[in-house]
Structures are given as structure tokens and as C-alpha cells.
mmCIF file of C-alpha atoms (C1' of nucleotides) in Angstrom:
data_model
loop_
_atom_site.group_PDB
_atom_site.id
_atom_site.type_symbol
_atom_site.label_atom_id
_atom_site.label_comp_id
_atom_site.label_asym_id
_atom_site.label_seq_id
_atom_site.Cartn_x
_atom_site.Cartn_y
_atom_site.Cartn_z
ATOM 1 C CA MET Y 76 85.096 -60.141 20.118
ATOM 2 C CA THR Y 77 82.485 -61.639 22.377
ATOM 3 C CA SER Y 78 78.924 -60.450 22.506
ATOM 4 C CA PRO Y 79 77.720 -58.927 25.738
ATOM 5 C CA SER Y 80 76.793 -61.604 28.233
ATOM 6 C CA PRO Y 81 73.041 -61.935 28.796
ATOM 7 C CA THR Y 82 73.486 -61.491 32.521
ATOM 8 C CA PRO Y 83 75.707 -58.711 33.740
ATOM 9 C CA PRO Y 84 78.864 -59.785 35.523
ATOM 10 C CA PRO Y 85 78.278 -60.026 39.246
ATOM 11 C CA ALA Y 86 79.184 -56.968 41.218
ATOM 12 C CA ALA Y 87 82.464 -57.322 43.025
ATOM 13 C CA LEU Y 88 82.009 -59.416 46.143
ATOM 14 C CA PRO Y 89 84.157 -59.195 49.260
ATOM 15 C CA PRO Y 90 86.671 -62.050 49.391
ATOM 16 C CA ALA Y 91 85.920 -65.003 51.642
ATOM 17 C CA SER Y 92 88.163 -64.960 54.665
ATOM 18 C CA ALA Y 93 89.312 -67.922 56.705
ATOM 19 C CA ALA Y 94 89.072 -65.781 59.829
ATOM 20 C CA ASP Y 95 85.344 -65.258 59.310
ATOM 21 C CA LEU Y 96 84.767 -68.992 58.978
ATOM 22 C CA ILE Y 97 86.901 -69.853 62.005
ATOM 23 C CA ALA Y 98 85.003 -67.254 64.053
ATOM 24 C CA TRP Y 99 81.787 -68.998 63.029
ATOM 25 C CA TYR Y 100 83.337 -72.365 63.923
ATOM 26 C CA ASP Y 101 84.328 -71.140 67.382
ATOM 27 C CA ARG Y 102 80.657 -70.442 68.051
ATOM 28 C CA HIS Y 103 78.892 -73.207 66.124
ATOM 29 C CA HIS Y 104 81.236 -76.194 65.808
ATOM 30 C CA ARG Y 105 79.748 -79.583 66.459
ATOM 31 C CA ARG Y 106 81.003 -81.523 69.446
ATOM 32 C CA LEU Y 107 82.189 -84.897 68.189
ATOM 33 C CA PRO Y 108 83.909 -87.741 70.036
ATOM 34 C CA TRP Y 109 87.111 -87.460 67.982
ATOM 35 C CA ARG Y 110 87.279 -83.690 67.971
ATOM 36 C CA VAL Y 111 89.278 -81.407 70.278
ATOM 37 C CA GLY Y 112 87.286 -78.185 70.336
ATOM 38 C CA PRO Y 113 88.769 -74.694 70.160
ATOM 39 C CA ALA Y 114 88.376 -74.106 73.907
ATOM 40 C CA GLU Y 115 90.178 -77.340 74.764
ATOM 41 C CA GLN Y 116 92.956 -76.514 72.312
ATOM 42 C CA ALA Y 117 93.308 -73.102 73.894
ATOM 43 C CA ALA Y 118 93.772 -74.933 77.181
ATOM 44 C CA GLY Y 119 96.691 -76.783 75.642
ATOM 45 C CA ARG Y 120 95.071 -80.054 74.608
ATOM 46 C CA ARG Y 121 96.224 -81.508 71.315
ATOM 47 C CA ALA Y 122 94.347 -83.864 69.054
ATOM 48 C CA ASP Y 123 95.543 -87.472 69.236
ATOM 49 C CA PRO Y 124 96.708 -88.464 65.729
ATOM 50 C CA TYR Y 125 95.467 -92.015 66.292
ATOM 51 C CA ARG Y 126 91.949 -90.838 67.028
ATOM 52 C CA VAL Y 127 92.032 -88.351 64.169
ATOM 53 C CA TRP Y 128 93.195 -91.032 61.748
ATOM 54 C CA LEU Y 129 90.665 -93.590 62.960
ATOM 55 C CA SER Y 130 87.785 -91.135 62.721
ATOM 56 C CA GLU Y 131 88.814 -89.888 59.285
ATOM 57 C CA VAL Y 132 89.021 -93.411 57.870
ATOM 58 C CA MET Y 133 85.649 -94.309 59.363
ATOM 59 C CA LEU Y 134 84.155 -91.108 57.965
ATOM 60 C CA GLN Y 135 85.211 -91.852 54.388
ATOM 61 C CA GLN Y 136 81.918 -91.904 52.478
ATOM 62 C CA THR Y 137 80.117 -92.520 55.753
ATOM 63 C CA THR Y 138 77.851 -90.343 57.878
ATOM 64 C CA VAL Y 139 78.834 -88.957 61.267
ATOM 65 C CA ALA Y 140 75.791 -90.652 62.782
ATOM 66 C CA ALA Y 141 76.873 -94.075 61.546
ATOM 67 C CA VAL Y 142 80.472 -93.615 62.692
ATOM 68 C CA LYS Y 143 79.952 -92.531 66.290
ATOM 69 C CA ALA Y 144 79.222 -95.918 67.862
ATOM 70 C CA TYR Y 145 81.989 -97.627 65.889
ATOM 71 C CA PHE Y 146 84.496 -94.974 66.902
ATOM 72 C CA GLU Y 147 83.605 -95.379 70.562
ATOM 73 C CA ALA Y 148 83.834 -99.170 70.329
ATOM 74 C CA PHE Y 149 87.183 -99.127 68.542
ATOM 75 C CA THR Y 150 88.825 -96.601 70.862
ATOM 76 C CA ALA Y 151 87.506 -98.363 73.967
ATOM 77 C CA ARG Y 152 88.847 -101.703 72.786
ATOM 78 C CA TRP Y 153 92.011 -100.479 71.058
ATOM 79 C CA PRO Y 154 93.018 -97.167 72.683
ATOM 80 C CA ARG Y 155 96.355 -96.810 70.877
ATOM 81 C CA VAL Y 156 97.658 -97.650 67.444
ATOM 82 C CA GLU Y 157 99.829 -100.377 69.008
ATOM 83 C CA ASP Y 158 96.703 -102.070 70.344
ATOM 84 C CA LEU Y 159 95.058 -102.080 66.945
ATOM 85 C CA ALA Y 160 98.231 -103.296 65.262
ATOM 86 C CA ALA Y 161 98.353 -106.237 67.693
ATOM 87 C CA ALA Y 162 94.696 -107.188 67.253
ATOM 88 C CA PRO Y 163 93.792 -110.276 65.188
ATOM 89 C CA ASP Y 164 92.516 -109.356 61.702
ATOM 90 C CA GLU Y 165 89.323 -111.268 62.318
ATOM 91 C CA GLU Y 166 88.517 -109.237 65.421
ATOM 92 C CA VAL Y 167 88.938 -105.987 63.498
ATOM 93 C CA MET Y 168 86.684 -107.225 60.693
ATOM 94 C CA LYS Y 169 84.050 -108.249 63.246
ATOM 95 C CA ALA Y 170 84.219 -104.840 64.886
ATOM 96 C CA TRP Y 171 83.914 -103.119 61.489
ATOM 97 C CA ALA Y 172 80.983 -105.287 60.345
ATOM 98 C CA GLY Y 173 78.041 -103.123 59.312
ATOM 99 C CA LEU Y 174 80.047 -100.000 58.572
ATOM 100 C CA GLY Y 175 80.642 -100.916 54.928
ATOM 101 C CA TYR Y 176 83.543 -100.468 52.509
ATOM 102 C CA TYR Y 177 85.439 -103.288 54.152
ATOM 103 C CA SER Y 178 88.716 -102.605 52.373
ATOM 104 C CA ARG Y 179 88.936 -99.696 54.804
ATOM 105 C CA ALA Y 180 89.144 -102.131 57.699
ATOM 106 C CA ARG Y 181 91.810 -104.219 55.999
ATOM 107 C CA ASN Y 182 93.821 -101.095 55.180
ATOM 108 C CA LEU Y 183 93.271 -99.754 58.683
ATOM 109 C CA LYS Y 184 94.865 -102.840 60.168
ATOM 110 C CA ALA Y 185 97.715 -102.784 57.627
ATOM 111 C CA CYS Y 186 98.298 -99.098 58.331
ATOM 112 C CA ALA Y 187 98.440 -99.638 62.089
ATOM 113 C CA GLU Y 188 100.952 -102.437 61.611
ATOM 114 C CA ARG Y 189 103.090 -100.266 59.333
ATOM 115 C CA ILE Y 190 103.069 -97.372 61.781
ATOM 116 C CA VAL Y 191 104.256 -99.659 64.541
ATOM 117 C CA ALA Y 192 106.781 -101.607 62.479
ATOM 118 C CA VAL Y 193 108.203 -98.801 60.355
ATOM 119 C CA HIS Y 194 107.535 -95.645 62.359
ATOM 120 C CA GLY Y 195 107.964 -96.936 65.888
ATOM 121 C CA GLY Y 196 104.309 -96.387 66.716
ATOM 122 C CA ARG Y 197 104.432 -92.670 65.893
ATOM 123 C CA PHE Y 198 102.306 -91.260 63.091
ATOM 124 C CA PRO Y 199 104.248 -89.438 60.367
ATOM 125 C CA GLU Y 200 103.547 -85.729 60.752
ATOM 126 C CA THR Y 201 103.350 -84.526 57.163
ATOM 127 C CA ALA Y 202 100.614 -85.048 54.592
ATOM 128 C CA ALA Y 203 103.198 -86.291 52.096
ATOM 129 C CA GLU Y 204 104.375 -89.082 54.400
ATOM 130 C CA LEU Y 205 100.890 -89.924 55.611
ATOM 131 C CA ALA Y 206 99.694 -90.391 52.038
ATOM 132 C CA ASP Y 207 102.118 -93.303 51.626
ATOM 133 C CA LEU Y 208 100.210 -95.342 54.205
ATOM 134 C CA PRO Y 209 97.504 -97.850 53.207
ATOM 135 C CA GLY Y 210 94.001 -96.434 53.234
ATOM 136 C CA ILE Y 211 95.262 -92.860 53.486
ATOM 137 C CA GLY Y 212 94.684 -90.872 50.305
ATOM 138 C CA PRO Y 213 94.984 -87.149 49.571
ATOM 139 C CA TYR Y 214 92.000 -86.160 51.686
ATOM 140 C CA THR Y 215 92.816 -88.195 54.790
ATOM 141 C CA ALA Y 216 96.515 -87.307 54.655
ATOM 142 C CA ALA Y 217 95.719 -83.596 54.521
ATOM 143 C CA ALA Y 218 93.087 -83.880 57.239
ATOM 144 C CA ILE Y 219 95.395 -85.680 59.685
ATOM 145 C CA ALA Y 220 98.295 -83.323 58.934
ATOM 146 C CA ALA Y 221 96.124 -80.249 59.459
ATOM 147 C CA ILE Y 222 94.106 -81.424 62.456
ATOM 148 C CA ALA Y 223 96.737 -83.360 64.394
ATOM 149 C CA PHE Y 224 99.948 -81.646 63.276
ATOM 150 C CA ASP Y 225 98.915 -78.108 62.363
ATOM 151 C CA GLU Y 226 100.150 -78.364 58.774
ATOM 152 C CA ALA Y 227 98.583 -75.825 56.432
ATOM 153 C CA ALA Y 228 97.438 -78.624 54.140
ATOM 154 C CA THR Y 229 94.548 -78.114 51.739
ATOM 155 C CA VAL Y 230 91.804 -80.463 52.892
ATOM 156 C CA VAL Y 231 89.307 -81.289 50.150
ATOM 157 C CA ASP Y 232 86.418 -83.632 50.804
ATOM 158 C CA GLY Y 233 82.906 -83.643 49.396
ATOM 159 C CA ASN Y 234 81.816 -80.852 51.721
ATOM 160 C CA VAL Y 235 84.720 -78.639 50.744
ATOM 161 C CA GLU Y 236 84.081 -79.322 47.072
ATOM 162 C CA ARG Y 237 80.496 -78.179 47.438
ATOM 163 C CA VAL Y 238 81.318 -75.106 49.539
ATOM 164 C CA VAL Y 239 84.140 -74.009 47.227
ATOM 165 C CA ALA Y 240 82.233 -74.729 44.012
ATOM 166 C CA ARG Y 241 79.513 -72.409 45.294
ATOM 167 C CA LEU Y 242 81.777 -69.778 46.797
ATOM 168 C CA PHE Y 243 83.612 -69.387 43.462
ATOM 169 C CA ALA Y 244 80.623 -70.303 41.269
ATOM 170 C CA ILE Y 245 82.549 -73.093 39.556
ATOM 171 C CA GLU Y 246 80.036 -74.399 37.025
ATOM 172 C CA GLU Y 247 82.224 -77.011 35.364
ATOM 173 C CA PRO Y 248 80.715 -80.428 36.142
ATOM 174 C CA MET Y 249 82.336 -82.923 38.491
ATOM 175 C CA PRO Y 250 84.704 -84.636 38.466
ATOM 176 C CA ALA Y 251 86.374 -82.425 35.848
ATOM 177 C CA ALA Y 252 86.079 -79.458 38.220
ATOM 178 C CA LYS Y 253 88.209 -81.084 40.922
ATOM 179 C CA PRO Y 254 91.516 -79.409 39.985
ATOM 180 C CA ALA Y 255 89.911 -75.956 39.825
ATOM 181 C CA ILE Y 256 88.172 -76.570 43.140
ATOM 182 C CA ARG Y 257 91.399 -77.694 44.766
ATOM 183 C CA LYS Y 258 93.219 -74.585 43.549
ATOM 184 C CA ALA Y 259 90.474 -72.332 44.830
ATOM 185 C CA ALA Y 260 90.436 -74.173 48.169
ATOM 186 C CA ALA Y 261 94.199 -73.727 48.484
ATOM 187 C CA THR Y 262 93.792 -69.952 48.242
ATOM 188 C CA LEU Y 263 91.505 -70.040 51.281
ATOM 189 C CA THR Y 264 93.582 -72.285 53.556
ATOM 190 C CA PRO Y 265 95.132 -70.238 56.378
ATOM 191 C CA ALA Y 266 98.569 -70.682 57.953
ATOM 192 C CA THR Y 267 97.082 -70.488 61.438
ATOM 193 C CA ARG Y 268 94.585 -73.050 62.741
ATOM 194 C CA PRO Y 269 94.476 -74.978 59.458
ATOM 195 C CA GLY Y 270 92.903 -77.946 61.242
ATOM 196 C CA ASP Y 271 90.063 -75.908 62.651
ATOM 197 C CA PHE Y 272 89.639 -74.256 59.266
ATOM 198 C CA ALA Y 273 89.306 -77.658 57.600
ATOM 199 C CA GLN Y 274 86.812 -78.855 60.175
ATOM 200 C CA ALA Y 275 84.962 -75.563 59.940
ATOM 201 C CA THR Y 276 84.587 -75.913 56.175
ATOM 202 C CA MET Y 277 83.338 -79.457 56.569
ATOM 203 C CA ASP Y 278 80.900 -78.437 59.322
ATOM 204 C CA LEU Y 279 79.692 -75.617 57.111
ATOM 205 C CA GLY Y 280 79.054 -78.055 54.277
ATOM 206 C CA ALA Y 281 77.369 -80.544 56.581
ATOM 207 C CA THR Y 282 75.042 -78.108 58.336
ATOM 208 C CA ILE Y 283 74.624 -74.904 56.268
ATOM 209 C CA CYS Y 284 75.940 -75.333 52.738
ATOM 210 C CA THR Y 285 74.047 -78.582 52.264
ATOM 211 C CA PRO Y 286 73.459 -80.315 48.920
ATOM 212 C CA ARG Y 287 69.773 -79.385 48.916
ATOM 213 C CA LYS Y 288 68.224 -76.219 50.283
ATOM 214 C CA PRO Y 289 71.364 -74.588 51.670
ATOM 215 C CA ALA Y 290 70.709 -72.230 54.594
ATOM 216 C CA CYS Y 291 72.494 -69.297 53.016
ATOM 217 C CA ALA Y 292 70.932 -66.841 55.474
ATOM 218 C CA LEU Y 293 72.983 -68.471 58.233
ATOM 219 C CA CYS Y 294 76.228 -68.754 56.272
ATOM 220 C CA PRO Y 295 79.262 -66.788 57.444
ATOM 221 C CA TRP Y 296 80.448 -66.658 53.826
ATOM 222 C CA ALA Y 297 77.115 -65.610 52.320
ATOM 223 C CA SER Y 298 78.302 -62.149 51.335
ATOM 224 C CA ALA Y 299 81.311 -63.605 49.527
ATOM 225 C CA CYS Y 300 79.439 -66.400 47.751
ATOM 226 C CA ARG Y 301 79.306 -65.932 43.976
ATOM 227 C CA ALA Y 302 76.846 -68.767 43.419
ATOM 228 C CA ARG Y 303 74.460 -67.217 45.913
ATOM 229 C CA ALA Y 304 74.818 -63.842 44.208
ATOM 230 C CA GLN Y 305 73.886 -65.518 40.933
ATOM 231 C CA GLY Y 306 71.083 -67.553 42.481
ATOM 232 C CA ILE Y 307 72.638 -70.881 41.483
ATOM 233 C CA ALA Y 308 74.014 -72.118 44.796
ATOM 234 C CA GLU Y 309 71.721 -75.109 45.075
ATOM 235 C CA THR Y 310 72.656 -76.291 41.566
ATOM 236 C CA LEU Y 311 76.370 -76.564 42.377
ATOM 237 C CA PRO Y 312 78.491 -78.556 42.112
ATOM 238 C CA ARG Y 313 77.098 -79.867 38.841
ATOM 239 C CA ARG Y 314 77.234 -83.595 38.228
ATOM 240 C CA ALA Y 315 76.580 -85.862 35.280
ATOM 241 C CA ALA Y 316 73.546 -88.113 35.624
ATOM 242 C CA LYS Y 317 74.317 -91.453 37.186
ATOM 243 C CA ALA Y 318 74.073 -94.710 35.259
ATOM 244 C CA ALA Y 319 71.222 -97.056 36.095
ATOM 245 C CA ARG Y 320 72.026 -99.800 38.596
ATOM 246 C CA PRO Y 321 71.898 -103.330 37.200
ATOM 247 C CA ILE Y 322 69.994 -105.979 39.141
ATOM 248 C CA ARG Y 323 71.700 -109.185 40.194
ATOM 249 C CA THR Y 324 70.142 -112.279 41.675
ATOM 250 C CA GLY Y 325 71.495 -115.165 43.685
ATOM 251 C CA THR Y 326 70.634 -117.683 46.344
ATOM 252 C CA CYS Y 327 72.001 -118.102 49.825
ATOM 253 C CA PHE Y 328 71.594 -121.099 52.102
ATOM 254 C CA VAL Y 329 70.997 -120.421 55.757
ATOM 255 C CA ALA Y 330 71.646 -123.775 57.375
ATOM 256 C CA ILE Y 331 70.264 -123.869 60.914
ATOM 257 C CA ARG Y 332 71.384 -126.832 62.946
ATOM 258 C CA ALA Y 333 69.205 -128.343 65.668
ATOM 259 C CA ASP Y 334 71.202 -126.439 68.316
ATOM 260 C CA GLY Y 335 70.525 -123.141 66.532
ATOM 261 C CA SER Y 336 74.002 -122.797 65.023
ATOM 262 C CA ILE Y 337 74.315 -121.135 61.608
ATOM 263 C CA LEU Y 338 76.688 -122.399 58.913
ATOM 264 C CA LEU Y 339 79.144 -119.745 57.731
ATOM 265 C CA ARG Y 340 82.193 -119.431 55.515
ATOM 266 C CA ARG Y 341 84.720 -116.707 54.692
ATOM 267 C CA ARG Y 342 84.517 -114.650 51.511
ATOM 268 C CA PRO Y 343 87.654 -114.179 49.426
ATOM 269 C CA PRO Y 344 89.998 -111.555 50.904
ATOM 270 C CA LYS Y 345 89.502 -108.950 48.164
ATOM 271 C CA GLY Y 346 86.604 -107.592 46.168
ATOM 272 C CA LEU Y 347 83.026 -107.137 47.280
ATOM 273 C CA LEU Y 348 82.622 -107.710 51.031
ATOM 274 C CA GLY Y 349 86.177 -109.062 50.939
ATOM 275 C CA GLY Y 350 87.307 -110.983 53.988
ATOM 276 C CA MET Y 351 83.890 -110.932 55.573
ATOM 277 C CA SER Y 352 81.771 -113.908 56.635
ATOM 278 C CA GLU Y 353 78.639 -115.195 54.913
ATOM 279 C CA PRO Y 354 76.272 -118.114 54.709
ATOM 280 C CA PRO Y 355 77.199 -120.244 51.669
ATOM 281 C CA GLY Y 356 75.448 -119.361 48.421
ATOM 282 C CA THR Y 357 75.650 -118.988 44.673
ATOM 283 C CA VAL Y 358 77.427 -116.255 42.784
ATOM 284 C CA TRP Y 359 75.216 -113.259 41.951
ATOM 285 C CA ARG Y 360 74.504 -112.808 38.266
ATOM 286 C CA VAL Y 361 73.078 -109.875 36.369
ATOM 287 C CA VAL Y 362 69.478 -110.496 35.371
ATOM 288 C CA GLY Y 363 69.141 -111.079 31.652
ATOM 289 C CA SER Y 364 72.856 -111.533 31.117
ATOM 290 C CA GLY Y 365 72.096 -114.758 29.277
ATOM 291 C CA ALA Y 366 74.151 -116.796 31.706
ATOM 292 C CA ALA Y 367 72.474 -119.957 32.904
ATOM 293 C CA GLU Y 368 71.241 -119.945 36.467
ATOM 294 C CA ASP Y 369 73.593 -121.741 38.796
ATOM 295 C CA ALA Y 370 72.296 -124.985 40.134
ATOM 296 C CA ALA Y 371 71.417 -123.980 43.652
ATOM 297 C CA THR Y 372 72.807 -126.920 45.574
ATOM 298 C CA PRO Y 373 72.525 -126.804 49.364
ATOM 299 C CA PRO Y 374 75.824 -127.189 51.218
ATOM 300 C CA LEU Y 375 74.435 -129.936 53.459
ATOM 301 C CA ALA Y 376 71.645 -132.476 53.462
ATOM 302 C CA GLY Y 377 68.611 -131.397 55.420
ATOM 303 C CA ARG Y 378 65.066 -130.150 55.110
ATOM 304 C CA TRP Y 379 65.357 -127.109 52.821
ATOM 305 C CA ARG Y 380 62.585 -124.623 52.175
ATOM 306 C CA ARG Y 381 62.630 -121.506 50.050
ATOM 307 C CA LEU Y 382 61.587 -118.376 51.934
ATOM 308 C CA ILE Y 383 58.699 -116.407 50.512
ATOM 309 C CA GLY Y 384 59.996 -113.370 48.661
ATOM 310 C CA THR Y 385 63.603 -112.251 48.529
ATOM 311 C CA VAL Y 386 65.991 -110.172 50.571
ATOM 312 C CA ALA Y 387 66.722 -106.949 48.696
ATOM 313 C CA HIS Y 388 69.939 -105.032 49.185
ATOM 314 C CA THR Y 389 71.318 -102.130 47.195
ATOM 315 C CA PHE Y 390 75.066 -101.760 46.787
ATOM 316 C CA THR Y 391 76.792 -98.755 45.286
ATOM 317 C CA HIS Y 392 76.834 -100.154 41.772
ATOM 318 C CA PHE Y 393 74.152 -102.839 41.649
ATOM 319 C CA HIS Y 394 70.949 -104.004 43.300
ATOM 320 C CA LEU Y 395 70.659 -107.524 44.638
ATOM 321 C CA GLU Y 396 67.592 -109.725 44.980
ATOM 322 C CA LEU Y 397 68.704 -112.610 47.149
ATOM 323 C CA THR Y 398 66.661 -115.775 47.356
ATOM 324 C CA VAL Y 399 67.027 -117.304 50.800
ATOM 325 C CA MET Y 400 66.823 -121.018 51.456
ATOM 326 C CA ARG Y 401 66.307 -122.116 55.043
ATOM 327 C CA GLY Y 402 67.674 -125.517 55.943
ATOM 328 C CA GLU Y 403 66.958 -127.503 59.089
ATOM 329 C CA ILE Y 404 70.019 -129.609 59.791
ATOM 330 C CA ALA Y 405 70.187 -132.523 62.175
ATOM 331 C CA ALA Y 406 72.091 -132.262 65.436
ATOM 332 C CA GLY Y 407 75.776 -133.065 65.313
ATOM 333 C CA VAL Y 408 76.236 -132.650 61.565
ATOM 334 C CA ALA Y 409 79.772 -131.421 60.880
ATOM 335 C CA ALA Y 410 80.536 -128.314 58.860
ATOM 336 C CA PRO Y 411 81.819 -128.902 55.321
ATOM 337 C CA GLU Y 412 85.431 -128.058 54.468
ATOM 338 C CA GLY Y 413 86.031 -124.307 54.730
ATOM 339 C CA HIS Y 414 82.844 -123.697 56.731
ATOM 340 C CA TRP Y 415 82.071 -123.467 60.436
ATOM 341 C CA TRP Y 416 79.053 -123.607 62.678
ATOM 342 C CA SER Y 417 78.509 -120.294 64.454
ATOM 343 C CA ALA Y 418 76.662 -120.796 67.734
ATOM 344 C CA ALA Y 419 73.302 -119.054 67.919
ATOM 345 C CA SER Y 420 74.673 -116.651 70.521
ATOM 346 C CA ALA Y 421 77.817 -115.944 68.455
ATOM 347 C CA VAL Y 422 76.179 -114.956 65.169
ATOM 348 C CA ASP Y 423 75.707 -111.313 66.130
ATOM 349 C CA GLY Y 424 79.443 -111.025 66.794
ATOM 350 C CA GLU Y 425 80.503 -112.515 63.454
ATOM 351 C CA ALA Y 426 82.034 -110.413 60.665
ATOM 352 C CA LEU Y 427 78.731 -110.416 58.814
ATOM 353 C CA PRO Y 428 77.880 -107.591 56.409
ATOM 354 C CA SER Y 429 74.407 -106.147 56.796
ATOM 355 C CA LEU Y 430 73.088 -108.021 53.788
ATOM 356 C CA PHE Y 431 73.732 -111.387 55.408
ATOM 357 C CA ARG Y 432 72.351 -110.270 58.744
ATOM 358 C CA LYS Y 433 69.132 -109.519 56.889
ATOM 359 C CA ALA Y 434 69.173 -112.933 55.212
ATOM 360 C CA ILE Y 435 69.850 -114.782 58.467
ATOM 361 C CA ALA Y 436 67.175 -112.803 60.294
ATOM 362 C CA ALA Y 437 64.703 -113.681 57.560
ATOM 363 C CA ALA Y 438 65.598 -117.368 57.716
ATOM 364 C CA ARG Y 439 65.363 -117.466 61.489
ATOM 365 C CA GLY Y 440 61.928 -115.894 61.222
ATOM 366 C CA ASP Y 441 62.912 -112.783 63.165
ATOM 367 C "C1'" DA R 131 90.357 -92.311 33.809
ATOM 368 C "C1'" DA R 132 86.749 -94.705 35.193
ATOM 369 C "C1'" DC R 133 85.006 -98.024 37.942
ATOM 370 C "C1'" DA R 134 84.638 -100.994 42.219
ATOM 371 C "C1'" DC R 135 83.534 -100.628 46.708
ATOM 372 C "C1'" DG R 136 78.405 -100.671 51.740
ATOM 373 C "C1'" DT R 137 75.168 -98.808 54.374
ATOM 374 C "C1'" DG R 138 71.232 -96.489 56.330
ATOM 375 C "C1'" DG R 139 68.984 -92.006 56.608
ATOM 376 C "C1'" DA R 140 66.699 -88.087 54.371
ATOM 377 C "C1'" DG R 141 63.392 -86.044 51.338
ATOM 378 C "C1'" DT W 41 59.122 -96.606 46.834
ATOM 379 C "C1'" DC W 42 63.079 -94.543 45.180
ATOM 380 C "C1'" DT W 43 66.813 -91.586 44.383
ATOM 381 C "C1'" DC W 44 70.523 -89.389 46.399
ATOM 382 C "C1'" DC W 45 74.119 -89.465 48.976
ATOM 383 C "C1'" DA W 46 78.208 -89.073 53.477
ATOM 384 C "C1'" DA W 47 84.636 -86.368 56.143
ATOM 385 C "C1'" DG W 48 87.441 -91.256 49.480
ATOM 386 C "C1'" DT W 49 90.773 -94.846 48.236
ATOM 387 C "C1'" DG W 50 92.691 -98.354 45.304
ATOM 388 C "C1'" DT W 51 93.340 -100.112 40.921
#
DNA sequence: AACACGTGGAG
DNA sequence: TCTCCAAGTGT
């Protein structure tokens, strides 16, 4: 027999209804470049699976604000999946540069090629088939199926996890709570307008049911929300504390030839910043790991100076302090094997991750 | 299952 | 300054 709980069980709350959320969405949805709004759908316009897919991949772990310009650039340059499939890998990596998580760009290209080669340029229409494609996991498969093909798929992203954890007052910490959250989310998913429902839930999480200081007074599901009733909405979903980020250090050599060209090379195809371009440099080692510092040997003879200070850059799982060496190289010097000189006017268009743009800017004295 | 994998904006 | 994190996926 259990003792009486210290807090009385919450009074019965009305169930959350998909219809209430969709009604809210019809009035408050955000207008986004990849979205076909309710009014346009009512007029018979359907979402283009290519644009849905492209936007969903770009939005993985990335903010709407950061994605917008990239989405516009990609769709202007490659309007159909066939166009993207036919594009050179290097051009896609250049266009993706700065958006982060570069395996997404590699998988994007591979996925486009597969859709053309295996599916005749038509996107598969079910979440199950979509999930077989590179770069498309459970979330993206469900989102495309629901938004582009009207499948009543359960779409669970970080927003949905937060909204559902609060709505059902799921106090189990993440990620252990994921299965319970998914089950609860499945009970909400409607047979009609599943795509709008998914986007509505994500909009709700992005604008009302935010991680900090949720605007419960404006929430269409406020009366149904168990976490709100218990006063614990802002504390959900619970998460374990994150591990401290180690610090790594390294050196990069920004060789600037007399004509202003910058010496670059390609990173290995996989792993951190895989397939992207960079100025040559040392490996990055964890501070205090006991490993000897690499001899920082410049890639070319020239007049090398160490920049004052370092370029700092924080990745998901470590922090980097990058020492930058600036080298003045004589005119006409050839690039070493595996390297190339990028003309001063071409550097901006290279497949350079943000970190190296910072380093090059510092070396140029920008 | 747990970790690798970017970036820039918000508080 | 610094922590958190944003429409996850692959291994």
C-alpha cells in the first residue's frame, strides 16, 4: 500500500485536441519560404516534397533564422531534385559552408542521387520508404510524409518532445523519456491535416511552449496541460547535466601569396568538417593530454609570423583555441601536393567552415 | 547506447 | 563571458 501522495492528484483536465491546435495554427502559423500555408492548401496548392525535404534537412539542429538564406540559395540554384543530383559535390559543399553539420550536405547529395537513380526523380511517399534514404531519419521521414504526402505519421522533434513532455507531465529525464513521449505524441496525431498538425506543434514549441519562460497564457493547449497545472512546465523535459567540454589546441598556417591568394587543402571526407576546405595546419590535441606538441612546420617557405592571441571556436563537444600563423609567400610559388592557391576573390566562395573563415580573416588583418 | 557532429543567437 | 541550445542522423 502506498502512502498518500504529498500533493493531491491533479484534477481531471480536458484532453488536448488536435483540432484546437490546428485552429490556433490557422490563425498564428509562421510564414516560411518552404511552407504552404493553410489558405494556399485550401486553394489546392500542395507542398513540393523536394522543398519540404531540403528544408527539413537544413533545419536539423539548426535555427529557422540560419536556414532561410541557405534555403533560398539552394532552391534558386537547384530548383528540382534532379538539379541537385547533377550538381558537383564540391559546389554543394561550398553552398552549404557555414551551415554546419557537414555530413548533412554529403547525405543530401547522396539522397538526391538515389532519388533520381532509384526512384526516377520522385520522392517515396511513405515515412517507411523515406527513412531508408541517406540523411533521413525517423523525424525527417515522418515530417516529409506528413507535410508533403498527408500521411498520419507521428512527427517528433525537439519541439514536440518539449510540448508533449509538458502536456502529459512526463518527468522521466531525457533521453530515457523518448519512447513515452513518442507514444503520447502518437495519441495526439490526427488523421486529417497531419502535416499542419506537425507544423503547428513545432510552431507552438518554437514560439509559445519555449524552453525557458513558456507563454502559457497564449497556449491553445493550456487548459489541457498537466505540467502547467502542476506548475512544473518550465522544468520539463528534464535533462541530465552536460559533461564539461574539453579544450583542444592547434596551429593553422594562413599562407598569403604576393597576389593575395590563400593556400588551401581538402579535409578528409568523413569526420569533423569532413570534405570541407581549410588552410593547412596541425592536428588539434586536448590540452594536458600528455601528448607532445606537434612541430608546427609551415607548409611553404616564407616570412611567417604568429598572430597575437588565438582564434577561439566552440564545437558541440570541444572548444578549440587555434594559433594562427600568417605567412607572406613570394609571387609565383607553387602550391604543395594536395593544396591549391585560392585567389583572393575566390576565398569567400570556398567550402570553408566558419572556423577557418575566422582564421583567414584574422590573418588578413580584417 | 552513447557519442560524434557546427554554428550563431539568446539570455 | 558563458551556458544553452535549434525542425536529428549515423555509427
